[in-house]
Amino acid sequence: EEEEENDDYKDQSSSSSSFSLGGLLAKVARCCDRMPVILAQTVDMSIENFAEPLKDYISLSSSMKKILLNRERALDTHQIALSIQSKKKASLNAIKAASTADKRSIEAATAALKNAQNNVDETQQELKEITRSALNEKNRFKVEKQKDIKHALRSFVQLQIKEAEATAQAWKSVLVTLEHEGKNIKNDII
């Protein structure tokens, strides 16, 4: 009879321990199941935090590209004006060098050269203004880009810290349960 009581006690102790162990394993499994959820939340937050700065960066890049294209057009226009001026100057010199040049031809060539020079001056001024604007925009773009990247990196690091804290908290709860159940198992055995 005493032997039967010992066997019953062993069965209860064993089933209590296996029940507690099963509960602990289930808790560990649930914690493992939470890890992808925590990671997915971090990824979603990362996408949200990086999407806006990326849109701004693309917008600034497009704006910068337009400004550079405008400068390129202004440079082309100025170079064409210089070429025309050079041709008008060569034409005037050729007329002056000709022994049969009349005064009206020289005046017409001089007026054409003056118009070409005015065009060169205008295109040069426009090129200077566009270049100044492009340089200012480039500097602003550089500052904005650095600021945005710094902000995005800060957000990324903060998200990683939150993920690590959430992961640590999930595992700490398992550890607390494990330690609590460990005490219960010792009490069951005693």
mmCIF file of C-alpha atoms in Angstrom:
data_model
loop_
_atom_site.group_PDB
_atom_site.id
_atom_site.type_symbol
_atom_site.label_atom_id
_atom_site.label_comp_id
_atom_site.label_asym_id
_atom_site.label_seq_id
_atom_site.Cartn_x
_atom_site.Cartn_y
_atom_site.Cartn_z
ATOM 1 C CA GLU A 1 0.000 0.000 0.000
ATOM 2 C CA GLU A 2 2.832 2.369 0.833
ATOM 3 C CA GLU A 3 4.422 1.438 -2.477
ATOM 4 C CA GLU A 4 1.220 2.364 -4.343
ATOM 5 C CA GLU A 5 1.135 5.768 -2.619
ATOM 6 C CA ASN A 6 4.755 6.405 -3.683
ATOM 7 C CA ASP A 7 3.884 5.421 -7.274
ATOM 8 C CA ASP A 8 0.852 7.742 -7.195
ATOM 9 C CA TYR A 9 3.037 10.543 -5.843
ATOM 10 C CA LYS A 10 5.620 9.929 -8.591
ATOM 11 C CA ASP A 11 2.876 9.965 -11.253
ATOM 12 C CA GLN A 12 1.409 13.219 -9.915
ATOM 13 C CA SER A 13 4.839 14.792 -9.621
ATOM 14 C CA SER A 14 5.771 13.597 -13.095
ATOM 15 C CA SER A 15 2.509 14.785 -14.636
ATOM 16 C CA SER A 16 2.750 18.111 -12.808
ATOM 17 C CA SER A 17 6.309 18.564 -14.071
ATOM 18 C CA SER A 18 5.390 17.545 -17.613
ATOM 19 C CA PHE A 19 2.354 19.824 -17.532
ATOM 20 C CA SER A 20 4.535 22.705 -16.352
ATOM 21 C CA LEU A 21 7.198 21.789 -18.881
ATOM 22 C CA GLY A 22 4.567 21.626 -21.621
ATOM 23 C CA GLY A 23 3.307 25.058 -20.597
ATOM 24 C CA LEU A 24 6.833 26.429 -20.655
ATOM 25 C CA LEU A 25 7.504 24.956 -24.085
ATOM 26 C CA ALA A 26 4.242 26.460 -25.324
ATOM 27 C CA LYS A 27 5.276 29.848 -23.937
ATOM 28 C CA VAL A 28 8.653 29.597 -25.708
ATOM 29 C CA ALA A 29 6.869 28.588 -28.919
ATOM 30 C CA ARG A 30 4.476 31.566 -28.639
ATOM 31 C CA CYS A 31 7.451 33.862 -28.088
ATOM 32 C CA CYS A 32 9.172 32.409 -31.159
ATOM 33 C CA ASP A 33 5.956 32.980 -33.104
ATOM 34 C CA ARG A 34 5.946 36.663 -32.018
ATOM 35 C CA MET A 35 9.420 37.340 -33.411
ATOM 36 C CA PRO A 36 8.298 37.506 -37.080
ATOM 37 C CA VAL A 37 5.430 39.800 -36.035
ATOM 38 C CA ILE A 38 7.850 42.140 -34.268
ATOM 39 C CA LEU A 39 10.143 42.056 -37.304
ATOM 40 C CA ALA A 40 7.231 42.699 -39.693
ATOM 41 C CA GLN A 41 6.155 45.700 -37.612
ATOM 42 C CA THR A 42 9.707 47.044 -37.718
ATOM 43 C CA VAL A 43 9.860 46.568 -41.483
ATOM 44 C CA ASP A 44 6.508 48.326 -41.925
ATOM 45 C CA MET A 45 7.659 51.235 -39.764
ATOM 46 C CA SER A 46 10.965 51.383 -41.662
ATOM 47 C CA ILE A 47 9.125 51.585 -44.957
ATOM 48 C CA GLU A 48 6.899 54.366 -43.618
ATOM 49 C CA ASN A 49 9.875 56.301 -42.254
ATOM 50 C CA PHE A 50 11.988 55.887 -45.378
ATOM 51 C CA ALA A 51 9.231 56.437 -47.943
ATOM 52 C CA GLU A 52 8.766 60.152 -47.265
ATOM 53 C CA PRO A 53 12.465 61.112 -47.292
ATOM 54 C CA LEU A 54 12.887 59.001 -50.420
ATOM 55 C CA LYS A 55 10.018 60.830 -52.142
ATOM 56 C CA ASP A 56 11.575 64.155 -51.134
ATOM 57 C CA TYR A 57 14.950 63.021 -52.424
ATOM 58 C CA ILE A 58 13.429 61.986 -55.763
ATOM 59 C CA SER A 59 11.591 65.303 -55.994
ATOM 60 C CA LEU A 60 14.765 67.256 -55.229
ATOM 61 C CA SER A 61 16.690 65.146 -57.732
ATOM 62 C CA SER A 62 14.113 65.838 -60.437
ATOM 63 C CA SER A 63 14.199 69.539 -59.648
ATOM 64 C CA MET A 64 17.986 69.532 -59.754
ATOM 65 C CA LYS A 65 17.948 67.704 -63.095
ATOM 66 C CA LYS A 66 15.594 70.340 -64.572
ATOM 67 C CA ILE A 67 17.816 73.149 -63.325
ATOM 68 C CA LEU A 68 20.888 71.523 -64.849
ATOM 69 C CA LEU A 69 19.063 70.999 -68.146
ATOM 70 C CA ASN A 70 18.054 74.682 -68.162
ATOM 71 C CA ARG A 71 21.671 75.643 -67.549
ATOM 72 C CA GLU A 72 22.786 73.369 -70.363
ATOM 73 C CA ARG A 73 20.278 75.015 -72.725
ATOM 74 C CA ALA A 74 21.433 78.478 -71.632
ATOM 75 C CA LEU A 75 25.048 77.458 -72.247
ATOM 76 C CA ASP A 76 24.151 76.111 -75.704
ATOM 77 C CA THR A 77 22.269 79.342 -76.503
ATOM 78 C CA HIS A 78 25.257 81.413 -75.355
ATOM 79 C CA GLN A 79 27.679 79.339 -77.421
ATOM 80 C CA ILE A 80 25.470 79.770 -80.488
ATOM 81 C CA ALA A 81 25.388 83.538 -79.855
ATOM 82 C CA LEU A 82 29.205 83.555 -79.607
ATOM 83 C CA SER A 83 29.466 81.613 -82.857
ATOM 84 C CA ILE A 84 27.114 84.042 -84.622
ATOM 85 C CA GLN A 85 29.076 86.993 -83.220
ATOM 86 C CA SER A 86 32.320 85.459 -84.482
ATOM 87 C CA LYS A 87 30.840 84.993 -87.963
ATOM 88 C CA LYS A 88 29.515 88.572 -88.017
ATOM 89 C CA LYS A 89 32.920 89.866 -86.949
ATOM 90 C CA ALA A 90 34.643 87.807 -89.670
ATOM 91 C CA SER A 91 32.103 89.075 -92.197
ATOM 92 C CA LEU A 92 32.729 92.711 -91.195
ATOM 93 C CA ASN A 93 36.491 92.201 -91.425
ATOM 94 C CA ALA A 94 36.118 90.597 -94.845
ATOM 95 C CA ILE A 95 33.979 93.526 -96.080
ATOM 96 C CA LYS A 96 36.468 96.049 -94.723
ATOM 97 C CA ALA A 97 39.359 94.175 -96.354
ATOM 98 C CA ALA A 98 37.645 94.134 -99.730
ATOM 99 C CA SER A 99 38.722 96.966 -101.983
ATOM 100 C CA THR A 100 35.210 97.336 -103.330
ATOM 101 C CA ALA A 101 33.485 97.704 -99.947
ATOM 102 C CA ASP A 102 30.976 100.486 -99.791
ATOM 103 C CA LYS A 103 29.926 102.426 -96.742
ATOM 104 C CA ARG A 104 26.411 100.885 -96.544
ATOM 105 C CA SER A 105 27.792 97.341 -96.522
ATOM 106 C CA ILE A 106 30.201 98.243 -93.730
ATOM 107 C CA GLU A 107 27.396 99.929 -91.742
ATOM 108 C CA ALA A 108 25.066 96.934 -92.213
ATOM 109 C CA ALA A 109 27.827 94.501 -91.169
ATOM 110 C CA THR A 110 28.671 96.728 -88.155
ATOM 111 C CA ALA A 111 24.975 96.836 -87.099
ATOM 112 C CA ALA A 112 24.740 93.051 -87.470
ATOM 113 C CA LEU A 113 27.877 92.657 -85.330
ATOM 114 C CA LYS A 114 26.428 95.041 -82.726
ATOM 115 C CA ASN A 115 23.170 93.016 -82.599
ATOM 116 C CA ALA A 116 25.204 89.825 -82.282
ATOM 117 C CA GLN A 117 27.224 91.399 -79.434
ATOM 118 C CA ASN A 118 24.003 92.450 -77.672
ATOM 119 C CA ASN A 119 22.729 88.888 -78.033
ATOM 120 C CA VAL A 120 26.014 87.559 -76.576
ATOM 121 C CA ASP A 121 25.710 89.961 -73.640
ATOM 122 C CA GLU A 122 22.093 88.904 -72.994
ATOM 123 C CA THR A 123 22.805 85.184 -73.230
ATOM 124 C CA GLN A 124 25.890 85.598 -71.043
ATOM 125 C CA GLN A 125 23.848 87.391 -68.372
ATOM 126 C CA GLU A 126 21.147 84.717 -68.551
ATOM 127 C CA LEU A 127 23.804 81.995 -68.281
ATOM 128 C CA LYS A 128 25.316 83.696 -65.208
ATOM 129 C CA GLU A 129 21.917 83.947 -63.500
ATOM 130 C CA ILE A 130 21.007 80.348 -64.273
ATOM 131 C CA THR A 131 24.449 79.149 -63.153
ATOM 132 C CA ARG A 132 24.136 81.079 -59.883
ATOM 133 C CA SER A 133 20.671 79.640 -59.329
ATOM 134 C CA ALA A 134 21.903 76.130 -60.198
ATOM 135 C CA LEU A 135 24.795 76.410 -57.741
ATOM 136 C CA ASN A 136 22.487 77.684 -54.998
ATOM 137 C CA GLU A 137 20.050 74.858 -55.680
ATOM 138 C CA LYS A 138 22.907 72.327 -55.740
ATOM 139 C CA ASN A 139 24.116 73.539 -52.342
ATOM 140 C CA ARG A 140 20.583 73.466 -50.944
ATOM 141 C CA PHE A 141 20.116 69.981 -52.381
ATOM 142 C CA LYS A 142 23.348 68.826 -50.758
ATOM 143 C CA VAL A 143 22.329 70.204 -47.355
ATOM 144 C CA GLU A 144 18.805 68.779 -47.633
ATOM 145 C CA LYS A 145 20.136 65.407 -48.751
ATOM 146 C CA GLN A 146 22.539 65.225 -45.814
ATOM 147 C CA LYS A 147 19.823 66.289 -43.389
ATOM 148 C CA ASP A 148 17.337 63.764 -44.797
ATOM 149 C CA ILE A 149 19.846 60.918 -44.779
ATOM 150 C CA LYS A 150 20.851 61.757 -41.212
ATOM 151 C CA HIS A 151 17.180 61.805 -40.180
ATOM 152 C CA ALA A 152 16.484 58.517 -41.985
ATOM 153 C CA LEU A 153 19.482 56.850 -40.337
ATOM 154 C CA ARG A 154 18.428 58.136 -36.925
ATOM 155 C CA SER A 155 14.921 56.752 -37.494
ATOM 156 C CA PHE A 156 16.355 53.439 -38.655
ATOM 157 C CA VAL A 157 18.546 53.110 -35.560
ATOM 158 C CA GLN A 158 15.637 54.037 -33.292
ATOM 159 C CA LEU A 159 13.468 51.388 -34.964
ATOM 160 C CA GLN A 160 16.200 48.810 -34.483
ATOM 161 C CA ILE A 161 16.407 49.742 -30.795
ATOM 162 C CA LYS A 162 12.615 49.412 -30.437
ATOM 163 C CA GLU A 163 12.710 46.034 -32.163
ATOM 164 C CA ALA A 164 15.527 44.861 -29.911
ATOM 165 C CA GLU A 165 13.654 46.084 -26.830
ATOM 166 C CA ALA A 166 10.428 44.371 -27.939
ATOM 167 C CA THR A 167 12.337 41.163 -28.628
ATOM 168 C CA ALA A 168 14.129 41.365 -25.288
ATOM 169 C CA GLN A 169 10.845 42.051 -23.478
ATOM 170 C CA ALA A 170 9.199 39.028 -25.105
ATOM 171 C CA TRP A 171 12.053 36.770 -24.074
ATOM 172 C CA LYS A 172 12.192 38.285 -20.577
ATOM 173 C CA SER A 173 8.542 37.350 -20.073
ATOM 174 C CA VAL A 174 9.408 33.768 -21.022
ATOM 175 C CA LEU A 175 12.327 33.838 -18.595
ATOM 176 C CA VAL A 176 10.125 35.141 -15.766
ATOM 177 C CA THR A 177 7.614 32.378 -16.466
ATOM 178 C CA LEU A 178 10.414 29.828 -16.638
ATOM 179 C CA GLU A 179 11.820 30.971 -13.304
ATOM 180 C CA HIS A 180 8.340 31.008 -11.728
ATOM 181 C CA GLU A 181 7.543 27.540 -13.051
ATOM 182 C CA GLY A 182 10.963 26.338 -11.904
ATOM 183 C CA LYS A 183 10.048 27.334 -8.331
ATOM 184 C CA ASN A 184 6.668 25.588 -8.669
ATOM 185 C CA ILE A 185 8.367 22.436 -9.923
ATOM 186 C CA LYS A 186 10.741 22.461 -6.907
ATOM 187 C CA ASN A 187 7.774 22.953 -4.569
ATOM 188 C CA ASP A 188 5.880 20.110 -6.298
ATOM 189 C CA ILE A 189 8.851 17.785 -5.884
ATOM 190 C CA ILE A 190 9.350 18.650 -2.197
#
